[in-house]
GROMACS .gro file of C-alpha atoms in nm:
model
  486
    1UNK     CA    1   0.000   0.000   0.000
    2UNK     CA    2   0.150   0.332  -0.106
    3UNK     CA    3   0.155   0.627   0.127
    4UNK     CA    4  -0.048   0.911  -0.023
    5UNK     CA    5   0.089   1.210   0.166
    6UNK     CA    6   0.447   1.325   0.174
    7UNK     CA    7   0.667   1.266   0.476
    8UNK     CA    8   1.008   1.353   0.609
    9UNK     CA    9   1.195   1.074   0.784
   10UNK     CA   10   1.474   1.216   1.001
   11UNK     CA   11   1.726   0.953   1.107
   12UNK     CA   12   1.939   1.040   1.409
   13UNK     CA   13   2.246   0.817   1.430
   14UNK     CA   14   2.255   0.809   1.053
   15UNK     CA   15   2.599   0.648   1.034
   16UNK     CA   16   2.537   0.397   1.312
   17UNK     CA   17   2.522   0.021   1.285
   18UNK     CA   18   2.144   0.000   1.325
   19UNK     CA   19   2.089   0.254   1.048
   20UNK     CA   20   2.321   0.068   0.812
   21UNK     CA   21   2.194  -0.286   0.882
   22UNK     CA   22   1.823  -0.234   0.939
   23UNK     CA   23   1.668   0.109   0.894
   24UNK     CA   24   1.805   0.225   0.558
   25UNK     CA   25   1.771  -0.125   0.404
   26UNK     CA   26   1.407  -0.134   0.521
   27UNK     CA   27   1.337   0.206   0.371
   28UNK     CA   28   1.502   0.100   0.047
   29UNK     CA   29   1.286  -0.214   0.025
   30UNK     CA   30   0.974  -0.004   0.084
   31UNK     CA   31   1.092   0.234  -0.190
   32UNK     CA   32   1.166  -0.054  -0.428
   33UNK     CA   33   0.818  -0.200  -0.367
   34UNK     CA   34   0.649   0.134  -0.441
   35UNK     CA   35   0.528   0.175  -0.081
   36UNK     CA   36   0.677   0.520  -0.023
   37UNK     CA   37   0.523   0.840  -0.150
   38UNK     CA   38   0.727   0.998  -0.423
   39UNK     CA   39   0.721   1.312  -0.207
   40UNK     CA   40   0.881   1.133   0.088
   41UNK     CA   41   1.227   1.245   0.198
   42UNK     CA   42   1.493   1.093   0.423
   43UNK     CA   43   1.718   1.325   0.621
   44UNK     CA   44   2.015   1.156   0.787
   45UNK     CA   45   2.167   1.328   1.090
   46UNK     CA   46   2.521   1.249   1.204
   47UNK     CA   47   2.853   1.419   1.268
   48UNK     CA   48   3.095   1.178   1.099
   49UNK     CA   49   3.043   1.272   0.735
   50UNK     CA   50   3.140   1.623   0.628
   51UNK     CA   51   2.865   1.669   0.368
   52UNK     CA   52   2.600   1.484   0.167
   53UNK     CA   53   2.850   1.344  -0.083
   54UNK     CA   54   3.052   1.196   0.201
   55UNK     CA   55   2.740   1.049   0.358
   56UNK     CA   56   2.621   0.893   0.032
   57UNK     CA   57   2.964   0.737  -0.008
   58UNK     CA   58   2.929   0.597   0.345
   59UNK     CA   59   2.586   0.454   0.260
   60UNK     CA   60   2.712   0.297  -0.061
   61UNK     CA   61   2.992   0.128   0.130
   62UNK     CA   62   2.791   0.009   0.430
   63UNK     CA   63   2.429  -0.051   0.331
   64UNK     CA   64   2.431  -0.235  -0.003
   65UNK     CA   65   2.528  -0.570   0.149
   66UNK     CA   66   2.212  -0.567   0.363
   67UNK     CA   67   1.953  -0.496   0.092
   68UNK     CA   68   1.771  -0.700  -0.169
   69UNK     CA   69   1.848  -1.066  -0.116
   70UNK     CA   70   1.745  -1.125  -0.476
   71UNK     CA   71   1.999  -0.877  -0.606
   72UNK     CA   72   2.033  -0.501  -0.605
   73UNK     CA   73   1.875  -0.302  -0.890
   74UNK     CA   74   2.128  -0.022  -0.937
   75UNK     CA   75   1.883   0.214  -1.107
   76UNK     CA   76   1.631   0.172  -0.823
   77UNK     CA   77   1.911   0.218  -0.571
   78UNK     CA   78   2.019   0.546  -0.731
   79UNK     CA   79   1.661   0.677  -0.722
   80UNK     CA   80   1.645   0.581  -0.355
   81UNK     CA   81   1.966   0.774  -0.283
   82UNK     CA   82   1.805   1.080  -0.441
   83UNK     CA   83   1.560   1.083  -0.150
   84UNK     CA   84   1.840   1.124   0.103
   85UNK     CA   85   1.956   1.455   0.240
   86UNK     CA   86   2.219   1.496   0.511
   87UNK     CA   87   2.264   1.733   0.803
   88UNK     CA   88   2.594   1.738   0.991
   89UNK     CA   89   2.494   1.791   1.352
   90UNK     CA   90   2.657   1.766   1.693
   91UNK     CA   91   2.387   1.622   1.919
   92UNK     CA   92   2.566   1.768   2.219
   93UNK     CA   93   2.502   2.120   2.090
   94UNK     CA   94   2.133   2.214   2.106
   95UNK     CA   95   2.204   2.529   1.905
   96UNK     CA   96   2.295   2.308   1.605
   97UNK     CA   97   1.931   2.199   1.578
   98UNK     CA   98   1.853   2.527   1.403
   99UNK     CA   99   2.046   2.377   1.110
  100UNK     CA  100   1.806   2.083   1.107
  101UNK     CA  101   1.503   2.314   1.128
  102UNK     CA  102   1.630   2.509   0.831
  103UNK     CA  103   1.696   2.190   0.635
  104UNK     CA  104   1.339   2.070   0.697
  105UNK     CA  105   1.180   2.400   0.606
  106UNK     CA  106   0.948   2.350   0.310
  107UNK     CA  107   0.923   1.970   0.344
  108UNK     CA  108   0.553   1.881   0.343
  109UNK     CA  109   0.375   1.606   0.534
  110UNK     CA  110   0.436   1.429   0.861
  111UNK     CA  111   0.777   1.439   1.023
  112UNK     CA  112   0.919   1.121   1.172
  113UNK     CA  113   1.218   1.147   1.402
  114UNK     CA  114   1.387   0.810   1.446
  115UNK     CA  115   1.630   0.802   1.740
  116UNK     CA  116   1.878   0.528   1.647
  117UNK     CA  117   2.105   0.646   1.927
  118UNK     CA  118   2.190   0.549   2.283
  119UNK     CA  119   1.906   0.609   2.534
  120UNK     CA  120   2.111   0.876   2.712
  121UNK     CA  121   2.051   1.100   2.408
  122UNK     CA  122   1.673   1.052   2.385
  123UNK     CA  123   1.578   1.335   2.621
  124UNK     CA  124   1.841   1.588   2.501
  125UNK     CA  125   1.736   1.528   2.138
  126UNK     CA  126   1.366   1.568   2.219
  127UNK     CA  127   1.428   1.889   2.413
  128UNK     CA  128   1.645   2.028   2.135
  129UNK     CA  129   1.374   1.945   1.877
  130UNK     CA  130   1.117   2.128   2.088
  131UNK     CA  131   1.347   2.428   2.130
  132UNK     CA  132   1.330   2.491   1.754
  133UNK     CA  133   0.961   2.400   1.719
  134UNK     CA  134   1.009   2.060   1.553
  135UNK     CA  135   0.787   1.864   1.794
  136UNK     CA  136   0.462   1.973   1.625
  137UNK     CA  137   0.302   1.750   1.359
  138UNK     CA  138   0.572   1.493   1.430
  139UNK     CA  139   0.624   1.137   1.548
  140UNK     CA  140   0.918   1.018   1.754
  141UNK     CA  141   1.054   0.662   1.739
  142UNK     CA  142   1.247   0.535   2.041
  143UNK     CA  143   1.473   0.231   2.016
  144UNK     CA  144   1.535  -0.001   2.309
  145UNK     CA  145   1.662  -0.007   2.574
  146UNK     CA  146   1.434   0.257   2.721
  147UNK     CA  147   1.593   0.290   3.061
  148UNK     CA  148   1.786   0.064   3.295
  149UNK     CA  149   1.500  -0.007   3.537
  150UNK     CA  150   1.148   0.117   3.614
  151UNK     CA  151   1.272   0.443   3.764
  152UNK     CA  152   1.499   0.537   3.475
  153UNK     CA  153   1.238   0.426   3.220
  154UNK     CA  154   0.980   0.650   3.387
  155UNK     CA  155   1.226   0.938   3.389
  156UNK     CA  156   1.277   0.909   3.012
  157UNK     CA  157   0.905   0.867   2.946
  158UNK     CA  158   0.820   1.163   3.168
  159UNK     CA  159   1.068   1.389   2.992
  160UNK     CA  160   0.972   1.278   2.640
  161UNK     CA  161   0.604   1.299   2.740
  162UNK     CA  162   0.644   1.667   2.824
  163UNK     CA  163   0.741   1.729   2.461
  164UNK     CA  164   0.544   1.470   2.262
  165UNK     CA  165   0.194   1.337   2.331
  166UNK     CA  166   0.162   0.961   2.387
  167UNK     CA  167   0.004   0.915   2.043
  168UNK     CA  168   0.318   1.073   1.891
  169UNK     CA  169   0.556   0.828   2.061
  170UNK     CA  170   0.647   0.500   1.890
  171UNK     CA  171   0.846   0.264   2.117
  172UNK     CA  172   0.972   0.006   1.871
  173UNK     CA  173   1.009  -0.367   1.931
  174UNK     CA  174   1.099  -0.526   1.600
  175UNK     CA  175   0.979  -0.874   1.705
  176UNK     CA  176   0.622  -0.742   1.693
  177UNK     CA  177   0.670  -0.666   1.323
  178UNK     CA  178   0.769  -1.018   1.223
  179UNK     CA  179   0.535  -1.197   0.981
  180UNK     CA  180   0.477  -1.509   1.197
  181UNK     CA  181   0.366  -1.289   1.488
  182UNK     CA  182   0.108  -1.130   1.259
  183UNK     CA  183   0.005  -1.476   1.142
  184UNK     CA  184  -0.029  -1.588   1.504
  185UNK     CA  185  -0.297  -1.323   1.547
  186UNK     CA  186  -0.463  -1.437   1.225
  187UNK     CA  187  -0.457  -1.803   1.330
  188UNK     CA  188  -0.605  -1.731   1.671
  189UNK     CA  189  -0.865  -1.470   1.590
  190UNK     CA  190  -0.953  -1.557   1.230
  191UNK     CA  191  -1.013  -1.931   1.265
  192UNK     CA  192  -1.260  -2.130   1.472
  193UNK     CA  193  -1.011  -2.419   1.473
  194UNK     CA  194  -0.751  -2.278   1.716
  195UNK     CA  195  -0.921  -2.029   1.945
  196UNK     CA  196  -1.133  -2.286   2.139
  197UNK     CA  197  -0.811  -2.479   2.217
  198UNK     CA  198  -0.615  -2.171   2.325
  199UNK     CA  199  -0.673  -2.210   2.699
  200UNK     CA  200  -0.575  -2.400   3.012
  201UNK     CA  201  -0.807  -2.695   2.941
  202UNK     CA  202  -0.615  -2.787   2.625
  203UNK     CA  203  -0.268  -2.627   2.656
  204UNK     CA  204  -0.015  -2.802   2.878
  205UNK     CA  205   0.273  -2.552   2.850
  206UNK     CA  206   0.417  -2.284   2.623
  207UNK     CA  207   0.783  -2.214   2.544
  208UNK     CA  208   0.920  -1.891   2.398
  209UNK     CA  209   1.287  -1.896   2.297
  210UNK     CA  210   1.515  -1.631   2.147
  211UNK     CA  211   1.859  -1.787   2.106
  212UNK     CA  212   2.167  -1.633   1.947
  213UNK     CA  213   2.492  -1.787   1.828
  214UNK     CA  214   2.671  -1.452   1.848
  215UNK     CA  215   2.839  -1.317   2.157
  216UNK     CA  216   2.848  -0.953   2.259
  217UNK     CA  217   3.059  -0.861   1.954
  218UNK     CA  218   3.156  -0.491   1.980
  219UNK     CA  219   2.890  -0.417   2.244
  220UNK     CA  220   3.083  -0.537   2.549
  221UNK     CA  221   3.067  -0.207   2.736
  222UNK     CA  222   2.692  -0.174   2.678
  223UNK     CA  223   2.605  -0.537   2.742
  224UNK     CA  224   2.805  -0.570   3.061
  225UNK     CA  225   2.591  -0.296   3.213
  226UNK     CA  226   2.269  -0.442   3.075
  227UNK     CA  227   2.252  -0.823   3.068
  228UNK     CA  228   2.006  -1.059   2.905
  229UNK     CA  229   1.716  -0.988   3.141
  230UNK     CA  230   1.708  -0.618   3.053
  231UNK     CA  231   1.820  -0.660   2.693
  232UNK     CA  232   1.575  -0.932   2.588
  233UNK     CA  233   1.326  -1.043   2.854
  234UNK     CA  234   1.181  -0.711   2.967
  235UNK     CA  235   1.092  -0.620   2.610
  236UNK     CA  236   1.102  -0.888   2.337
  237UNK     CA  237   1.007  -1.196   2.537
  238UNK     CA  238   0.735  -1.033   2.747
  239UNK     CA  239   0.590  -0.870   2.437
  240UNK     CA  240   0.575  -1.208   2.260
  241UNK     CA  241   0.420  -1.359   2.573
  242UNK     CA  242   0.149  -1.094   2.576
  243UNK     CA  243   0.069  -1.157   2.207
  244UNK     CA  244   0.042  -1.533   2.267
  245UNK     CA  245  -0.174  -1.503   2.579
  246UNK     CA  246  -0.393  -1.199   2.508
  247UNK     CA  247  -0.771  -1.212   2.486
  248UNK     CA  248  -0.938  -1.140   2.149
  249UNK     CA  249  -0.952  -0.761   2.101
  250UNK     CA  250  -1.281  -0.615   1.983
  251UNK     CA  251  -1.094  -0.476   1.680
  252UNK     CA  252  -0.738  -0.448   1.554
  253UNK     CA  253  -0.707  -0.076   1.623
  254UNK     CA  254  -0.402   0.027   1.822
  255UNK     CA  255  -0.556   0.075   2.165
  256UNK     CA  256  -0.774  -0.237   2.150
  257UNK     CA  257  -0.472  -0.460   2.082
  258UNK     CA  258  -0.250  -0.287   2.337
  259UNK     CA  259  -0.522  -0.290   2.604
  260UNK     CA  260  -0.536  -0.671   2.580
  261UNK     CA  261  -0.158  -0.704   2.592
  262UNK     CA  262  -0.151  -0.484   2.901
  263UNK     CA  263  -0.406  -0.708   3.076
  264UNK     CA  264  -0.171  -1.003   3.027
  265UNK     CA  265   0.128  -0.816   3.166
  266UNK     CA  266  -0.072  -0.706   3.468
  267UNK     CA  267  -0.191  -1.064   3.524
  268UNK     CA  268   0.163  -1.205   3.548
  269UNK     CA  269   0.207  -1.380   3.880
  270UNK     CA  270   0.414  -1.145   4.098
  271UNK     CA  271   0.767  -1.256   4.172
  272UNK     CA  272   0.828  -1.377   4.527
  273UNK     CA  273   1.199  -1.323   4.593
  274UNK     CA  274   1.205  -1.646   4.795
  275UNK     CA  275   1.113  -1.839   4.479
  276UNK     CA  276   1.352  -1.678   4.233
  277UNK     CA  277   1.600  -1.966   4.245
  278UNK     CA  278   1.315  -2.202   4.148
  279UNK     CA  279   1.166  -2.004   3.863
  280UNK     CA  280   1.468  -1.819   3.720
  281UNK     CA  281   1.801  -1.943   3.585
  282UNK     CA  282   2.081  -1.707   3.490
  283UNK     CA  283   2.394  -1.816   3.311
  284UNK     CA  284   2.711  -1.684   3.152
  285UNK     CA  285   2.892  -1.842   2.861
  286UNK     CA  286   3.246  -1.976   2.892
  287UNK     CA  287   3.472  -2.063   2.604
  288UNK     CA  288   3.352  -2.326   2.362
  289UNK     CA  289   3.311  -2.426   1.998
  290UNK     CA  290   3.037  -2.307   1.763
  291UNK     CA  291   3.023  -2.467   1.418
  292UNK     CA  292   3.385  -2.571   1.441
  293UNK     CA  293   3.515  -2.233   1.555
  294UNK     CA  294   3.653  -2.172   1.903
  295UNK     CA  295   3.502  -1.872   2.077
  296UNK     CA  296   3.619  -1.698   2.396
  297UNK     CA  297   3.446  -1.678   2.732
  298UNK     CA  298   3.222  -1.379   2.801
  299UNK     CA  299   3.453  -1.249   3.075
  300UNK     CA  300   3.739  -1.216   2.824
  301UNK     CA  301   3.537  -1.026   2.562
  302UNK     CA  302   3.642  -0.669   2.483
  303UNK     CA  303   3.475  -0.418   2.713
  304UNK     CA  304   3.366  -0.680   2.969
  305UNK     CA  305   3.493  -0.669   3.327
  306UNK     CA  306   3.707  -0.980   3.400
  307UNK     CA  307   3.503  -1.077   3.709
  308UNK     CA  308   3.171  -0.978   3.556
  309UNK     CA  309   2.854  -1.132   3.702
  310UNK     CA  310   2.638  -1.014   3.410
  311UNK     CA  311   2.408  -1.283   3.276
  312UNK     CA  312   2.420  -1.381   2.909
  313UNK     CA  313   2.145  -1.643   2.952
  314UNK     CA  314   1.807  -1.632   3.123
  315UNK     CA  315   1.537  -1.898   3.157
  316UNK     CA  316   1.216  -1.824   3.345
  317UNK     CA  317   0.899  -2.002   3.446
  318UNK     CA  318   0.611  -1.757   3.422
  319UNK     CA  319   0.247  -1.794   3.525
  320UNK     CA  320  -0.053  -1.584   3.426
  321UNK     CA  321  -0.319  -1.546   3.691
  322UNK     CA  322  -0.641  -1.532   3.493
  323UNK     CA  323  -0.917  -1.773   3.395
  324UNK     CA  324  -0.773  -1.860   3.055
  325UNK     CA  325  -0.421  -1.949   3.168
  326UNK     CA  326  -0.427  -2.034   3.540
  327UNK     CA  327  -0.191  -2.324   3.607
  328UNK     CA  328  -0.028  -2.325   3.260
  329UNK     CA  329   0.351  -2.268   3.282
  330UNK     CA  330   0.511  -2.036   3.027
  331UNK     CA  331   0.884  -2.100   2.987
  332UNK     CA  332   1.090  -1.810   2.852
  333UNK     CA  333   1.450  -1.846   2.741
  334UNK     CA  334   1.712  -1.628   2.580
  335UNK     CA  335   2.089  -1.640   2.557
  336UNK     CA  336   2.404  -1.561   2.365
  337UNK     CA  337   2.655  -1.812   2.227
  338UNK     CA  338   2.393  -2.086   2.219
  339UNK     CA  339   2.391  -2.384   1.986
  340UNK     CA  340   2.171  -2.225   1.721
  341UNK     CA  341   2.024  -1.893   1.617
  342UNK     CA  342   1.652  -1.941   1.657
  343UNK     CA  343   1.344  -1.759   1.780
  344UNK     CA  344   1.030  -1.963   1.821
  345UNK     CA  345   0.707  -2.009   2.015
  346UNK     CA  346   0.608  -2.367   2.104
  347UNK     CA  347   0.252  -2.439   2.216
  348UNK     CA  348   0.230  -2.787   2.370
  349UNK     CA  349  -0.126  -2.918   2.379
  350UNK     CA  350  -0.236  -3.168   2.638
  351UNK     CA  351  -0.232  -3.536   2.539
  352UNK     CA  352  -0.560  -3.721   2.501
  353UNK     CA  353  -0.701  -3.827   2.841
  354UNK     CA  354  -0.715  -4.193   2.736
  355UNK     CA  355  -0.572  -4.363   2.431
  356UNK     CA  356  -0.673  -4.692   2.279
  357UNK     CA  357  -0.391  -4.644   2.028
  358UNK     CA  358  -0.091  -4.678   2.255
  359UNK     CA  359   0.157  -4.470   2.452
  360UNK     CA  360   0.257  -4.211   2.188
  361UNK     CA  361  -0.088  -4.053   2.205
  362UNK     CA  362  -0.040  -3.996   2.578
  363UNK     CA  363   0.304  -3.841   2.539
  364UNK     CA  364   0.334  -3.470   2.627
  365UNK     CA  365   0.391  -3.264   2.316
  366UNK     CA  366   0.236  -3.518   2.080
  367UNK     CA  367   0.023  -3.230   1.956
  368UNK     CA  368   0.198  -2.896   1.932
  369UNK     CA  369   0.215  -2.577   1.731
  370UNK     CA  370   0.560  -2.433   1.655
  371UNK     CA  371   0.580  -2.074   1.535
  372UNK     CA  372   0.931  -2.009   1.405
  373UNK     CA  373   1.024  -1.639   1.397
  374UNK     CA  374   1.382  -1.680   1.278
  375UNK     CA  375   1.586  -1.773   1.087
  376UNK     CA  376   1.328  -1.936   0.857
  377UNK     CA  377   0.986  -1.797   0.938
  378UNK     CA  378   0.723  -2.070   0.946
  379UNK     CA  379   0.433  -2.221   1.136
  380UNK     CA  380   0.419  -2.598   1.185
  381UNK     CA  381   0.142  -2.809   1.343
  382UNK     CA  382   0.247  -3.147   1.484
  383UNK     CA  383   0.010  -3.438   1.531
  384UNK     CA  384   0.013  -3.818   1.535
  385UNK     CA  385  -0.063  -4.039   1.238
  386UNK     CA  386  -0.055  -4.412   1.170
  387UNK     CA  387   0.262  -4.545   1.016
  388UNK     CA  388   0.213  -4.741   0.692
  389UNK     CA  389   0.207  -5.114   0.734
  390UNK     CA  390   0.071  -5.372   0.972
  391UNK     CA  391  -0.049  -5.271   1.318
  392UNK     CA  392  -0.154  -4.941   1.469
  393UNK     CA  393   0.186  -4.780   1.513
  394UNK     CA  394   0.177  -4.405   1.559
  395UNK     CA  395   0.436  -4.155   1.445
  396UNK     CA  396   0.467  -3.779   1.469
  397UNK     CA  397   0.397  -3.589   1.148
  398UNK     CA  398   0.362  -3.219   1.079
  399UNK     CA  399   0.159  -2.987   0.865
  400UNK     CA  400   0.353  -2.689   0.729
  401UNK     CA  401   0.177  -2.359   0.690
  402UNK     CA  402   0.401  -2.255   0.402
  403UNK     CA  403   0.302  -1.893   0.346
  404UNK     CA  404   0.595  -1.830   0.113
  405UNK     CA  405   0.464  -2.101  -0.121
  406UNK     CA  406   0.097  -2.003  -0.104
  407UNK     CA  407   0.145  -1.626  -0.133
  408UNK     CA  408   0.348  -1.517  -0.434
  409UNK     CA  409   0.459  -1.188  -0.282
  410UNK     CA  410   0.758  -1.208  -0.050
  411UNK     CA  411   0.734  -1.157   0.324
  412UNK     CA  412   0.791  -0.807   0.452
  413UNK     CA  413   1.081  -0.763   0.691
  414UNK     CA  414   0.992  -0.651   1.043
  415UNK     CA  415   1.160  -0.311   1.024
  416UNK     CA  416   1.002  -0.240   0.687
  417UNK     CA  417   0.654  -0.306   0.826
  418UNK     CA  418   0.716  -0.102   1.140
  419UNK     CA  419   0.864   0.197   0.958
  420UNK     CA  420   0.566   0.205   0.724
  421UNK     CA  421   0.338   0.190   1.026
  422UNK     CA  422   0.515   0.490   1.180
  423UNK     CA  423   0.482   0.693   0.862
  424UNK     CA  424   0.117   0.589   0.831
  425UNK     CA  425   0.043   0.663   1.198
  426UNK     CA  426  -0.045   0.306   1.302
  427UNK     CA  427   0.041   0.238   1.667
  428UNK     CA  428  -0.085  -0.118   1.721
  429UNK     CA  429   0.259  -0.282   1.686
  430UNK     CA  430   0.435  -0.033   1.913
  431UNK     CA  431   0.468  -0.049   2.290
  432UNK     CA  432   0.253   0.184   2.496
  433UNK     CA  433   0.397   0.341   2.810
  434UNK     CA  434   0.175   0.148   3.051
  435UNK     CA  435   0.283  -0.181   2.888
  436UNK     CA  436   0.645  -0.089   2.937
  437UNK     CA  437   0.589   0.006   3.299
  438UNK     CA  438   0.410  -0.323   3.370
  439UNK     CA  439   0.698  -0.521   3.218
  440UNK     CA  440   0.963  -0.333   3.419
  441UNK     CA  441   0.759  -0.370   3.738
  442UNK     CA  442   0.740  -0.747   3.692
  443UNK     CA  443   1.113  -0.806   3.623
  444UNK     CA  444   1.245  -0.568   3.891
  445UNK     CA  445   1.236  -0.820   4.180
  446UNK     CA  446   1.457  -1.053   3.976
  447UNK     CA  447   1.696  -0.771   3.884
  448UNK     CA  448   1.720  -0.660   4.246
  449UNK     CA  449   1.769  -1.011   4.383
  450UNK     CA  450   2.043  -1.091   4.133
  451UNK     CA  451   2.216  -0.759   4.202
  452UNK     CA  452   2.217  -0.832   4.575
  453UNK     CA  453   2.320  -1.195   4.539
  454UNK     CA  454   2.676  -1.315   4.584
  455UNK     CA  455   2.610  -1.617   4.363
  456UNK     CA  456   2.766  -1.592   4.016
  457UNK     CA  457   2.569  -1.688   3.704
  458UNK     CA  458   2.576  -2.058   3.621
  459UNK     CA  459   2.843  -2.136   3.361
  460UNK     CA  460   2.766  -2.294   3.026
  461UNK     CA  461   2.993  -2.377   2.736
  462UNK     CA  462   2.953  -2.167   2.421
  463UNK     CA  463   2.778  -2.371   2.156
  464UNK     CA  464   2.543  -2.548   2.398
  465UNK     CA  465   2.185  -2.468   2.499
  466UNK     CA  466   2.275  -2.305   2.830
  467UNK     CA  467   2.308  -2.423   3.190
  468UNK     CA  468   2.172  -2.764   3.285
  469UNK     CA  469   1.956  -2.591   3.546
  470UNK     CA  470   1.733  -2.457   3.266
  471UNK     CA  471   1.653  -2.813   3.160
  472UNK     CA  472   1.606  -2.923   3.519
  473UNK     CA  473   1.350  -2.647   3.571
  474UNK     CA  474   1.133  -2.788   3.293
  475UNK     CA  475   1.191  -3.146   3.405
  476UNK     CA  476   1.022  -3.060   3.735
  477UNK     CA  477   0.707  -2.999   3.532
  478UNK     CA  478   0.737  -3.319   3.330
  479UNK     CA  479   0.849  -3.150   3.010
  480UNK     CA  480   1.165  -3.041   2.825
  481UNK     CA  481   1.282  -2.786   2.575
  482UNK     CA  482   1.188  -2.866   2.217
  483UNK     CA  483   1.542  -2.947   2.095
  484UNK     CA  484   1.589  -3.194   2.382
  485UNK     CA  485   1.311  -3.414   2.251
  486UNK     CA  486   1.499  -3.463   1.928
   0.00000   0.00000   0.00000
């Protein structure tokens, strides 16, 4: 769908890694697909390039490798570059923002300010924008992490909220823009087949995993002051949990969807600090081998303190205290330097109460739905079927919901969808302030307990699936992680 009105997309941190790998490639793909108004402009803001020519040279060198998996169309690329203007700006000098105001003068349509910077710059940038009158008829996009804890998150939200109204603020979580997450909503709320089963009577447990093969790379300084709980659980994993567990909204407008997600977050069973050791596992990777390559321990990574107690792995058992989900355990897991890069949601349905067909039908997980978010997006339904031949021997089979084969058009990348939603003014896939506060409030007891504890994170070898304690936690509930079954 093409955007009718013009827009100006202002990208702060225009030479940063996120801009090169995600934001500019997403805008290019939208341009290539004809989804951007021909009157739309992109204004990159940075201080590294001296002028527009220098910035375009930077973009040519750093962005091309991340666009168009099917091959780059050079003529389309050149027309995309024509959209880009550049403003050299020192973010530490509020007076420089007059240069940006002058550069935007005469640009019609909505203004989008994307803050692809560190969170410490969010408030100064917003205040500087307001000082030159650029907060009117504008939308502001805030990248994670938004704060270090509930207090710091509220401080940022309070300050930004003094300048921009809530409906102008887009707190981005790119997992909410992924195609399988959208299809999860379609499966649940568009089909009579799944929704009646989506409750405690039929669901035995749910797993949500975001695993990475990579370590901290060049982010050692940042990560060592953040950790996996803040970096992944408080936002990505709890957002996915709320999508999985939410009640049907009365419509798909932004507040209806976000109201239902908020109800889930507020229904999370509060953390009792006496139980943290039973429902939370934290780990830290040591040296190991991933795909034949030796990798170092976390504590020896650049920028990491040698005696660091920062967790690179978290596994949690979560419960939702409402009528739909009471008693159903949700297992969340994330980590770096794990055996595989994968993000998936696994819904394990209860086995049949009695089987005349033998033990496999009574096995936990005989019926399950696996929603794969990355690397290969897919949805797969597992069930039991009779093996060919004599006797009633059952075997697990699966039905693939192969959207890429059924729909001829390619899947839209998460950032592309979300950036188009910002420009179009659609808030449903962005995090509202009260959602964010509820998530921080729930994780804070764990953060505080770990900070006060003298116990180090449990070690695990790089290239494995994390500490054994994460498997033991599920074993106590008569289940296991999906890869352990295989």
